[in-house]
Structure formats: structure tokens, C-alpha cells
């Protein structure tokens, strides 16, 4: 059996960096998918400084561009013959209104639609890898919005907080729906979703929470724990939501947590899936 492979998006900073470091130390070959190659190479160097045996490939990926996602996935499919772990980690939060080159609201495009397409493109590689896993990143903020089916790209009334909430609710519903579809397909791949609580990272840099996050949150190394638990714990069957066990799920050790009612609406999850296939042009082949 060859070396296990983990692919992490947004791997150069914050939680993604800690996840990459941990998995490299655990013996995975790590593909660090970064939108800025220089930042990615710097992060790789930092990991190698403390773990000489680390095997790391840095590849360029801009999740806000469907073209970039497609080119990236083509490279991965060409150069790798297994994929044990896909961690859909990258994200932006509460950014000013921006419409991407594909016509999508930027937080939805980066946090959700980019990962939806990426996972679809890499599904075959995941399926042929025994016991592979897809880990999606949600947030306590999944409660901040419903899915706005009538105007998912916020053509009207952009609200940066609501748009972040919608994108993170979409990641959660996607993870649950992916698990349902994988179960039916009979493959051993599972889908798990996690949130880090509040973790002091660059994510907050342009938000009103930037002063608060170091006080109430936990360092990135601890914030990464629920995500790593979702990625590595042997006791998970798929479909679990993992978060910190402390007050309000802000910090603490990983445990299975609950999500809100709208996230468990299977009809809406199916509707969101179909809309996502239509918007991205990526049709999943189970
Ligand atoms: N920190 C928290 O408290 C918290 C809470 C709930 C959920 N989360 C989730 O955790 C995940 C990681 O966030 P973090 O806290 O580690 O934030 P972070 O430190 O800001 O890291 C985000 C990573 O995503 C990358 N990224 C941003 N836009 C991208 C794009 N278009 N294409 C590819 N990569 C892109 C960033 O690259 P650059 O360095 O080039 O910008 C960076 O590597 C996100 O999904 C976030 O929603 C975080």
C-alpha cells in the first residue's frame, strides 16, 4: 500500500496550516492547495523545519474561480492515484460584496461552490481509495441565514454576515447530503463535517470580531482539533458534525455536536445540490 494522501485547501494559514502540519507529521503526503504559491511554499518550509520527514506538494488553487478549480482538479487526477483525505478548509468571512468571474457572490463561491465542484471532480479518486474521507468546514455561523433559493447570489440586499452564514450552512447541508449519497452508492468513502468554534486566525482580520477572537477563542492549533478528529477518528461512520465541547462550542476538545433544524431539511439539501450542479456545471457520478 502506498503512502496515504491528504489534500487540504487554504493550507498556508490558520487552521489549514495546522491541519497540514499534523497530517504531515502523521505520515501523510500532503497536498497544500493555496491561492498564493509563495505563501504556500513559505508554509511548507515552516513545516519541514520542524518535521524533516514531511512530504508536501504545494499546488495553486483559487476556489473563487471555477476555471482554477477545474485546472487544479485535472492536475491532481493526473498526478495522484489515490486520495485518502480531502479537507475542504479554505474560507473567507464577511467580506465586502464582490461578484466572481463566474457571476457568484464571493463568499458562496469561495467557501461553498468551489468546494462543491472540487469534490465532484475528485470523487472518482476518493471512491477508488478504500476508507477515504471528505471533511467539510462549517461554523457556528450556519445559524445566521437560510439558503436564499430565490436570490442565492445576493443580487438584492447584500449583507456580509448573512452571506457568510448562508455559505457555511451550504457547506453543512452539502456534507450531510454527500454522506447520504455515498451511503446509497455503497463506496467506503464517508463525509464528515466540523467546526473549530472560535479560533483566532486571519479570518477575522477585516471584521468587528478581530479584537474579540483572541480573547474568547482558541489558538489555531486547538481550533484545528475538531477538524482533525473528523478527518482521523476511527469511531465515525459518516454524517457526523464535530465541534468543541466547551461553553457555547467556542473552544474545547472535539465532540459530536448538533446543527440547527434548517441544516437537517433533506428536501432543501437535495434542492441545493441540484442548484449547485446547475451553477457549477459539475455533475456528480456516484
Ligand atoms: N477561525 C474561526 O474561528 C472559524 C470559525 C468557524 C469556521 N471557520 C472556518 O475555518 C476555515 C479556515 O479558516 P481560518 O480561520 O483558518 O482562516 P484563515 O486563517 O483566514 O485561512 C483561510 C485560508 O483560506 C485561504 N483562501 C481564502 N480564499 C481562498 C480562495 N479563493 N482560494 C483558495 N484559498 C483561499 C486563505 O488563503 P490566503 O492566506 O491566501 O488568504 C487561507 O489559506 C474556513 O472555512 C472558515 O470558514 C473558522
Short mmCIF file of N, CA and C in Angstrom, two decimals, residues 112-265:
data_model
loop_
_atom_site.label_atom_id
_atom_site.label_comp_id
_atom_site.label_asym_id
_atom_site.label_seq_id
_atom_site.Cartn_x
_atom_site.Cartn_y
_atom_site.Cartn_z
N UNK A 112 -18.19 27.64 -0.56
CA UNK A 112 -19.06 26.51 -0.89
C UNK A 112 -18.94 26.02 -2.34
N UNK A 113 -19.26 26.87 -3.32
CA UNK A 113 -19.35 26.36 -4.71
C UNK A 113 -18.01 25.83 -5.23
N UNK A 114 -16.91 26.46 -4.83
CA UNK A 114 -15.58 25.97 -5.22
C UNK A 114 -15.35 24.58 -4.68
N UNK A 115 -15.72 24.37 -3.41
CA UNK A 115 -15.53 23.05 -2.80
C UNK A 115 -16.52 22.02 -3.35
N UNK A 116 -17.72 22.47 -3.68
CA UNK A 116 -18.70 21.55 -4.29
C UNK A 116 -18.11 21.00 -5.59
N UNK A 117 -17.59 21.91 -6.42
CA UNK A 117 -17.03 21.48 -7.71
C UNK A 117 -15.80 20.61 -7.51
N UNK A 118 -14.92 21.04 -6.60
CA UNK A 118 -13.68 20.29 -6.36
C UNK A 118 -13.97 18.85 -5.94
N UNK A 119 -14.90 18.70 -5.02
CA UNK A 119 -15.23 17.35 -4.52
C UNK A 119 -15.83 16.50 -5.65
N UNK A 120 -16.65 17.12 -6.47
CA UNK A 120 -17.25 16.40 -7.61
C UNK A 120 -16.18 15.93 -8.58
N UNK A 121 -15.23 16.81 -8.87
CA UNK A 121 -14.16 16.43 -9.80
C UNK A 121 -13.30 15.30 -9.23
N UNK A 122 -13.11 15.30 -7.91
CA UNK A 122 -12.20 14.33 -7.29
C UNK A 122 -12.91 13.08 -6.77
N UNK A 123 -14.22 13.00 -7.01
CA UNK A 123 -14.99 11.90 -6.45
C UNK A 123 -14.46 10.52 -6.86
N UNK A 124 -14.06 10.41 -8.13
CA UNK A 124 -13.59 9.10 -8.60
C UNK A 124 -12.34 8.66 -7.80
N UNK A 125 -11.42 9.61 -7.62
CA UNK A 125 -10.19 9.33 -6.88
C UNK A 125 -10.52 8.92 -5.44
N UNK A 126 -11.50 9.58 -4.85
CA UNK A 126 -11.92 9.25 -3.48
C UNK A 126 -12.54 7.85 -3.44
N UNK A 127 -13.37 7.57 -4.44
CA UNK A 127 -14.09 6.29 -4.45
C UNK A 127 -13.14 5.10 -4.59
N UNK A 128 -12.05 5.30 -5.35
CA UNK A 128 -11.14 4.16 -5.56
C UNK A 128 -10.14 4.02 -4.40
N UNK A 129 -10.22 4.92 -3.42
CA UNK A 129 -9.35 4.84 -2.24
C UNK A 129 -10.16 4.31 -1.07
N UNK A 130 -9.77 3.13 -0.61
CA UNK A 130 -10.51 2.48 0.48
C UNK A 130 -10.57 3.38 1.71
N UNK A 131 -11.77 3.52 2.29
CA UNK A 131 -11.98 4.29 3.53
C UNK A 131 -11.54 5.76 3.45
N UNK A 132 -11.71 6.36 2.28
CA UNK A 132 -11.36 7.78 2.15
C UNK A 132 -12.43 8.65 2.82
N UNK A 133 -12.08 9.92 3.05
CA UNK A 133 -12.99 10.83 3.75
C UNK A 133 -13.00 12.22 3.14
N UNK A 134 -14.16 12.83 3.13
CA UNK A 134 -14.27 14.25 2.78
C UNK A 134 -14.66 14.97 4.07
N UNK A 135 -13.87 15.97 4.45
CA UNK A 135 -14.20 16.77 5.63
C UNK A 135 -14.56 18.18 5.17
N UNK A 136 -15.76 18.60 5.52
CA UNK A 136 -16.19 19.97 5.18
C UNK A 136 -16.11 20.84 6.42
N UNK A 137 -15.93 22.15 6.19
CA UNK A 137 -15.83 23.09 7.31
C UNK A 137 -17.09 23.93 7.39
N UNK A 138 -17.79 23.80 8.51
CA UNK A 138 -18.92 24.70 8.73
C UNK A 138 -18.56 25.64 9.86
N UNK A 139 -19.57 26.17 10.55
CA UNK A 139 -19.32 27.21 11.55
C UNK A 139 -20.56 27.38 12.41
N UNK A 140 -20.34 27.94 13.61
CA UNK A 140 -21.48 28.34 14.43
C UNK A 140 -22.37 29.30 13.63
N UNK A 141 -21.74 29.99 12.67
CA UNK A 141 -22.45 30.97 11.84
C UNK A 141 -23.43 30.33 10.87
N UNK A 142 -23.52 28.98 10.84
CA UNK A 142 -24.51 28.38 9.91
C UNK A 142 -25.92 28.80 10.34
N UNK A 143 -26.04 29.31 11.57
CA UNK A 143 -27.36 29.74 12.08
C UNK A 143 -27.73 31.15 11.64
N UNK A 144 -26.81 31.84 10.98
CA UNK A 144 -27.04 33.25 10.63
C UNK A 144 -27.93 33.46 9.41
N UNK A 145 -28.21 32.38 8.66
CA UNK A 145 -29.01 32.56 7.44
C UNK A 145 -29.65 31.25 7.01
N UNK A 146 -30.71 31.37 6.21
CA UNK A 146 -31.22 30.21 5.48
C UNK A 146 -30.54 30.20 4.11
N UNK A 147 -30.86 29.18 3.30
CA UNK A 147 -30.41 29.22 1.91
C UNK A 147 -31.41 30.08 1.16
N UNK A 148 -30.91 31.12 0.52
CA UNK A 148 -31.79 32.07 -0.19
C UNK A 148 -32.02 31.57 -1.61
N UNK A 149 -32.92 30.57 -1.74
CA UNK A 149 -33.12 29.96 -3.05
C UNK A 149 -33.56 30.96 -4.11
N UNK A 150 -34.27 32.00 -3.69
CA UNK A 150 -34.77 32.94 -4.70
C UNK A 150 -33.68 33.94 -5.13
N UNK A 151 -32.63 34.07 -4.33
CA UNK A 151 -31.56 35.02 -4.69
C UNK A 151 -30.27 34.59 -3.98
N UNK A 152 -29.74 33.44 -4.38
CA UNK A 152 -28.61 32.85 -3.65
C UNK A 152 -27.34 33.70 -3.78
N UNK A 153 -27.25 34.50 -4.84
CA UNK A 153 -26.06 35.33 -5.04
C UNK A 153 -26.22 36.77 -4.53
N UNK A 154 -27.25 37.00 -3.73
CA UNK A 154 -27.47 38.32 -3.14
C UNK A 154 -27.42 39.44 -4.17
N UNK A 155 -28.16 39.24 -5.24
CA UNK A 155 -28.28 40.33 -6.21
C UNK A 155 -28.90 41.53 -5.48
N UNK A 156 -29.87 41.23 -4.60
CA UNK A 156 -30.51 42.29 -3.81
C UNK A 156 -30.09 42.20 -2.35
N UNK A 157 -29.88 43.35 -1.74
CA UNK A 157 -29.72 43.46 -0.29
C UNK A 157 -28.58 42.66 0.28
N UNK A 158 -27.37 42.86 -0.25
CA UNK A 158 -26.21 42.12 0.27
C UNK A 158 -25.97 42.44 1.75
N UNK A 159 -25.82 41.39 2.53
CA UNK A 159 -25.48 41.52 3.93
C UNK A 159 -24.32 40.56 4.17
N UNK A 160 -23.15 41.10 4.50
CA UNK A 160 -21.94 40.25 4.53
C UNK A 160 -22.00 39.16 5.60
N UNK A 161 -22.72 39.45 6.69
CA UNK A 161 -22.84 38.46 7.78
C UNK A 161 -23.76 37.32 7.32
N UNK A 162 -24.90 37.71 6.73
CA UNK A 162 -25.85 36.72 6.24
C UNK A 162 -25.23 35.87 5.11
N UNK A 163 -24.46 36.53 4.25
CA UNK A 163 -23.83 35.80 3.13
C UNK A 163 -22.83 34.78 3.65
N UNK A 164 -22.10 35.12 4.71
CA UNK A 164 -21.18 34.15 5.32
C UNK A 164 -22.00 32.99 5.90
N UNK A 165 -23.06 33.34 6.64
CA UNK A 165 -23.91 32.31 7.25
C UNK A 165 -24.48 31.37 6.20
N UNK A 166 -24.96 31.94 5.10
CA UNK A 166 -25.51 31.09 4.03
C UNK A 166 -24.44 30.13 3.50
N UNK A 167 -23.23 30.65 3.29
CA UNK A 167 -22.17 29.79 2.71
C UNK A 167 -21.82 28.64 3.66
N UNK A 168 -21.84 28.93 4.97
CA UNK A 168 -21.46 27.89 5.94
C UNK A 168 -22.61 26.90 6.17
N UNK A 169 -23.84 27.38 6.05
CA UNK A 169 -25.00 26.46 6.09
C UNK A 169 -24.94 25.55 4.86
N UNK A 170 -24.58 26.12 3.73
CA UNK A 170 -24.49 25.32 2.49
C UNK A 170 -23.43 24.23 2.64
N UNK A 171 -22.28 24.56 3.26
CA UNK A 171 -21.22 23.55 3.46
C UNK A 171 -21.74 22.40 4.33
N UNK A 172 -22.52 22.75 5.34
CA UNK A 172 -23.06 21.76 6.27
C UNK A 172 -24.08 20.85 5.56
N UNK A 173 -24.99 21.47 4.82
CA UNK A 173 -26.02 20.69 4.12
C UNK A 173 -25.39 19.82 3.03
N UNK A 174 -24.35 20.35 2.40
CA UNK A 174 -23.63 19.59 1.38
C UNK A 174 -23.00 18.34 2.01
N UNK A 175 -22.36 18.53 3.16
CA UNK A 175 -21.70 17.39 3.82
C UNK A 175 -22.70 16.31 4.18
N UNK A 176 -23.86 16.70 4.71
CA UNK A 176 -24.89 15.72 5.08
C UNK A 176 -25.43 15.00 3.83
N UNK A 177 -25.70 15.79 2.78
CA UNK A 177 -26.27 15.21 1.55
C UNK A 177 -25.24 14.31 0.86
N UNK A 178 -23.99 14.73 0.88
CA UNK A 178 -22.93 13.90 0.28
C UNK A 178 -22.88 12.55 1.00
N UNK A 179 -22.98 12.58 2.32
CA UNK A 179 -22.95 11.34 3.08
C UNK A 179 -24.12 10.43 2.69
N UNK A 180 -25.31 11.03 2.56
CA UNK A 180 -26.48 10.21 2.17
C UNK A 180 -26.25 9.57 0.81
N UNK A 181 -25.70 10.33 -0.13
CA UNK A 181 -25.49 9.80 -1.48
C UNK A 181 -24.38 8.75 -1.50
N UNK A 182 -23.34 8.97 -0.70
CA UNK A 182 -22.25 7.98 -0.64
C UNK A 182 -22.75 6.66 -0.06
N UNK A 183 -23.58 6.77 0.98
CA UNK A 183 -24.12 5.55 1.63
C UNK A 183 -24.86 4.70 0.61
N UNK A 184 -25.72 5.38 -0.18
CA UNK A 184 -26.51 4.66 -1.19
C UNK A 184 -25.60 4.04 -2.24
N UNK A 185 -24.52 4.74 -2.58
CA UNK A 185 -23.65 4.26 -3.67
C UNK A 185 -22.87 3.00 -3.27
N UNK A 186 -22.71 2.80 -1.95
CA UNK A 186 -22.03 1.59 -1.50
C UNK A 186 -20.51 1.71 -1.41
N UNK A 187 -19.94 2.87 -1.73
CA UNK A 187 -18.49 3.03 -1.61
C UNK A 187 -18.11 3.25 -0.15
N UNK A 188 -16.83 3.04 0.17
CA UNK A 188 -16.41 3.16 1.58
C UNK A 188 -16.07 4.61 1.96
N UNK A 189 -16.11 5.53 1.01
CA UNK A 189 -15.85 6.95 1.31
C UNK A 189 -16.93 7.50 2.24
N UNK A 190 -16.51 8.29 3.25
CA UNK A 190 -17.52 8.94 4.10
C UNK A 190 -17.34 10.46 4.09
N UNK A 191 -18.40 11.14 4.47
CA UNK A 191 -18.39 12.61 4.55
C UNK A 191 -18.67 13.03 5.99
N UNK A 192 -17.78 13.83 6.54
CA UNK A 192 -17.92 14.31 7.92
C UNK A 192 -17.76 15.83 7.88
N UNK A 193 -18.40 16.52 8.81
CA UNK A 193 -18.31 17.99 8.82
C UNK A 193 -17.88 18.45 10.21
N UNK A 194 -17.15 19.56 10.26
CA UNK A 194 -16.63 20.02 11.55
C UNK A 194 -16.63 21.54 11.61
N UNK A 195 -16.61 22.06 12.84
CA UNK A 195 -16.36 23.50 13.02
C UNK A 195 -15.37 23.68 14.17
N UNK A 196 -14.57 24.75 14.10
CA UNK A 196 -13.48 24.91 15.09
C UNK A 196 -13.88 25.69 16.32
N UNK A 197 -15.17 26.08 16.45
CA UNK A 197 -15.54 27.01 17.49
C UNK A 197 -15.11 28.40 17.05
N UNK A 198 -14.44 29.11 17.95
CA UNK A 198 -13.87 30.40 17.57
C UNK A 198 -12.36 30.28 17.71
N UNK A 199 -11.67 30.53 16.63
CA UNK A 199 -10.22 30.37 16.65
C UNK A 199 -9.58 31.61 16.05
N UNK A 200 -8.61 32.11 16.76
CA UNK A 200 -8.02 33.40 16.39
C UNK A 200 -7.10 33.24 15.17
N UNK A 201 -7.64 33.55 14.00
CA UNK A 201 -6.88 33.42 12.74
C UNK A 201 -7.09 34.68 11.89
N UNK A 202 -6.49 34.67 10.70
CA UNK A 202 -6.65 35.81 9.78
C UNK A 202 -8.09 36.01 9.33
N UNK A 203 -8.93 34.99 9.54
CA UNK A 203 -10.31 35.06 9.08
C UNK A 203 -11.02 36.31 9.61
N UNK A 204 -10.61 36.72 10.81
CA UNK A 204 -11.29 37.83 11.47
C UNK A 204 -10.69 39.19 11.12
N UNK A 205 -9.63 39.17 10.30
CA UNK A 205 -8.82 40.38 10.19
C UNK A 205 -9.60 41.63 9.75
N UNK A 206 -10.61 41.45 8.92
CA UNK A 206 -11.33 42.66 8.49
C UNK A 206 -12.74 42.71 9.08
N UNK A 207 -12.94 42.09 10.24
CA UNK A 207 -14.27 42.10 10.84
C UNK A 207 -14.24 42.76 12.21
N UNK A 208 -15.43 43.08 12.72
CA UNK A 208 -15.52 43.71 14.04
C UNK A 208 -15.08 42.74 15.15
N UNK A 209 -14.95 41.46 14.80
CA UNK A 209 -14.60 40.45 15.81
C UNK A 209 -13.10 40.30 16.01
N UNK A 210 -12.31 41.10 15.29
CA UNK A 210 -10.86 40.83 15.29
C UNK A 210 -10.22 41.00 16.67
N UNK A 211 -10.79 41.90 17.51
CA UNK A 211 -10.24 42.10 18.86
C UNK A 211 -10.74 41.02 19.83
N UNK A 212 -11.95 40.53 19.51
CA UNK A 212 -12.60 39.60 20.43
C UNK A 212 -12.08 38.16 20.29
N UNK A 213 -11.75 37.79 19.05
CA UNK A 213 -11.42 36.37 18.81
C UNK A 213 -10.23 35.86 19.63
N UNK A 214 -9.17 36.68 19.86
CA UNK A 214 -8.08 36.15 20.69
C UNK A 214 -8.50 35.98 22.15
N UNK A 215 -9.53 36.72 22.57
CA UNK A 215 -9.95 36.65 23.98
C UNK A 215 -10.87 35.46 24.22
N UNK A 216 -11.90 35.33 23.39
CA UNK A 216 -12.86 34.24 23.63
C UNK A 216 -12.53 32.96 22.86
N UNK A 217 -11.64 33.08 21.89
CA UNK A 217 -11.37 31.91 21.03
C UNK A 217 -10.14 31.14 21.47
N UNK A 218 -9.79 30.15 20.66
CA UNK A 218 -8.63 29.33 20.95
C UNK A 218 -7.61 29.46 19.81
N UNK A 219 -6.33 29.17 20.11
CA UNK A 219 -5.32 29.27 19.05
C UNK A 219 -5.64 28.30 17.91
N UNK A 220 -5.07 28.59 16.73
CA UNK A 220 -5.36 27.77 15.55
C UNK A 220 -5.04 26.28 15.79
N UNK A 221 -4.00 26.02 16.55
CA UNK A 221 -3.61 24.62 16.81
C UNK A 221 -4.77 23.87 17.50
N UNK A 222 -5.46 24.55 18.41
CA UNK A 222 -6.60 23.92 19.10
C UNK A 222 -7.86 23.96 18.23
N UNK A 223 -8.03 25.05 17.49
CA UNK A 223 -9.18 25.14 16.59
C UNK A 223 -9.18 24.03 15.55
N UNK A 224 -7.97 23.58 15.20
CA UNK A 224 -7.87 22.52 14.17
C UNK A 224 -8.26 21.14 14.72
N UNK A 225 -8.35 21.02 16.05
CA UNK A 225 -8.59 19.69 16.63
C UNK A 225 -9.90 19.03 16.17
N UNK A 226 -11.03 19.76 16.18
CA UNK A 226 -12.27 19.10 15.70
C UNK A 226 -12.18 18.67 14.24
N UNK A 227 -11.44 19.45 13.45
CA UNK A 227 -11.32 19.12 12.02
C UNK A 227 -10.46 17.85 11.88
N UNK A 228 -9.39 17.79 12.65
CA UNK A 228 -8.52 16.61 12.60
C UNK A 228 -9.22 15.39 13.17
N UNK A 229 -10.05 15.61 14.16
CA UNK A 229 -10.83 14.50 14.71
C UNK A 229 -11.79 13.97 13.63
N UNK A 230 -12.45 14.89 12.94
CA UNK A 230 -13.35 14.50 11.84
C UNK A 230 -12.59 13.74 10.76
N UNK A 231 -11.34 14.13 10.55
CA UNK A 231 -10.53 13.52 9.49
C UNK A 231 -9.99 12.15 9.88
N UNK A 232 -9.68 11.98 11.17
CA UNK A 232 -8.88 10.80 11.55
C UNK A 232 -9.56 9.82 12.49
N UNK A 233 -10.59 10.27 13.21
CA UNK A 233 -11.16 9.38 14.22
C UNK A 233 -11.73 8.11 13.59
N UNK A 234 -11.36 6.99 14.17
CA UNK A 234 -11.82 5.70 13.64
C UNK A 234 -13.28 5.44 13.99
N UNK A 235 -13.77 6.16 15.01
CA UNK A 235 -15.11 5.85 15.52
C UNK A 235 -16.25 6.55 14.77
N UNK A 236 -15.99 7.11 13.61
CA UNK A 236 -17.05 7.83 12.90
C UNK A 236 -17.55 7.02 11.70
N UNK A 237 -18.89 7.10 11.47
CA UNK A 237 -19.50 6.33 10.37
C UNK A 237 -19.77 7.19 9.15
N UNK A 238 -19.68 8.52 9.31
CA UNK A 238 -20.08 9.44 8.24
C UNK A 238 -21.34 10.18 8.66
N UNK A 239 -21.42 11.46 8.27
CA UNK A 239 -22.60 12.26 8.59
C UNK A 239 -22.53 12.96 9.93
N UNK A 240 -21.44 12.75 10.70
CA UNK A 240 -21.34 13.42 12.00
C UNK A 240 -20.90 14.88 11.82
N UNK A 241 -21.29 15.68 12.82
CA UNK A 241 -20.86 17.09 12.88
C UNK A 241 -20.03 17.22 14.15
N UNK A 242 -18.78 17.66 14.00
CA UNK A 242 -17.84 17.70 15.13
C UNK A 242 -17.52 19.15 15.49
N UNK A 243 -17.52 19.45 16.77
CA UNK A 243 -17.14 20.80 17.23
C UNK A 243 -16.52 20.72 18.61
N UNK A 244 -16.14 21.86 19.18
CA UNK A 244 -15.53 21.85 20.52
C UNK A 244 -16.57 21.63 21.62
N UNK A 245 -16.12 21.03 22.72
CA UNK A 245 -17.08 20.65 23.78
C UNK A 245 -17.29 21.72 24.85
N UNK A 246 -16.64 22.90 24.72
CA UNK A 246 -16.73 23.91 25.77
C UNK A 246 -17.99 24.77 25.67
N UNK A 247 -18.05 25.82 26.52
CA UNK A 247 -19.18 26.74 26.59
C UNK A 247 -19.54 27.28 25.20
N UNK A 248 -20.79 27.13 24.82
CA UNK A 248 -21.29 27.61 23.51
C UNK A 248 -20.55 27.03 22.30
N UNK A 249 -19.80 25.95 22.54
CA UNK A 249 -18.96 25.36 21.47
C UNK A 249 -17.93 26.36 20.94
N UNK A 250 -17.48 27.28 21.78
CA UNK A 250 -16.49 28.26 21.34
C UNK A 250 -15.09 27.68 21.33
N UNK A 251 -14.82 26.80 22.31
CA UNK A 251 -13.49 26.20 22.44
C UNK A 251 -13.61 24.86 23.15
N UNK A 252 -12.50 24.12 23.14
CA UNK A 252 -12.52 22.84 23.86
C UNK A 252 -12.09 21.67 22.99
N UNK A 253 -12.32 20.49 23.52
CA UNK A 253 -11.93 19.27 22.82
C UNK A 253 -13.05 18.80 21.89
N UNK A 254 -12.69 18.04 20.86
CA UNK A 254 -13.70 17.62 19.88
C UNK A 254 -14.78 16.70 20.45
N UNK A 255 -16.01 16.94 20.04
CA UNK A 255 -17.11 16.00 20.34
C UNK A 255 -18.14 16.13 19.21
N UNK A 256 -19.07 15.17 19.17
CA UNK A 256 -20.14 15.27 18.18
C UNK A 256 -21.11 16.34 18.67
N UNK A 257 -21.44 17.31 17.80
CA UNK A 257 -22.35 18.39 18.16
C UNK A 257 -23.58 18.35 17.24
N UNK A 258 -24.54 19.22 17.55
CA UNK A 258 -25.77 19.24 16.76
C UNK A 258 -25.80 20.52 15.90
N UNK A 259 -26.51 20.46 14.80
CA UNK A 259 -26.68 21.66 13.97
C UNK A 259 -28.15 22.05 14.00
N UNK A 260 -28.47 23.21 13.43
CA UNK A 260 -29.86 23.71 13.55
C UNK A 260 -30.82 22.94 12.62
N UNK A 261 -32.11 23.20 12.80
CA UNK A 261 -33.14 22.47 12.04
C UNK A 261 -33.03 22.67 10.52
N UNK A 262 -32.89 23.93 10.04
CA UNK A 262 -32.80 24.11 8.58
C UNK A 262 -31.68 23.28 7.94
N UNK A 263 -30.59 23.07 8.67
CA UNK A 263 -29.47 22.30 8.08
C UNK A 263 -29.85 20.84 7.89
N UNK A 264 -30.92 20.40 8.60
CA UNK A 264 -31.32 18.99 8.51
C UNK A 264 -32.55 18.79 7.62
N UNK A 265 -32.89 19.83 6.85
CA UNK A 265 -34.01 19.72 5.91
C UNK A 265 -33.52 19.02 4.63
#
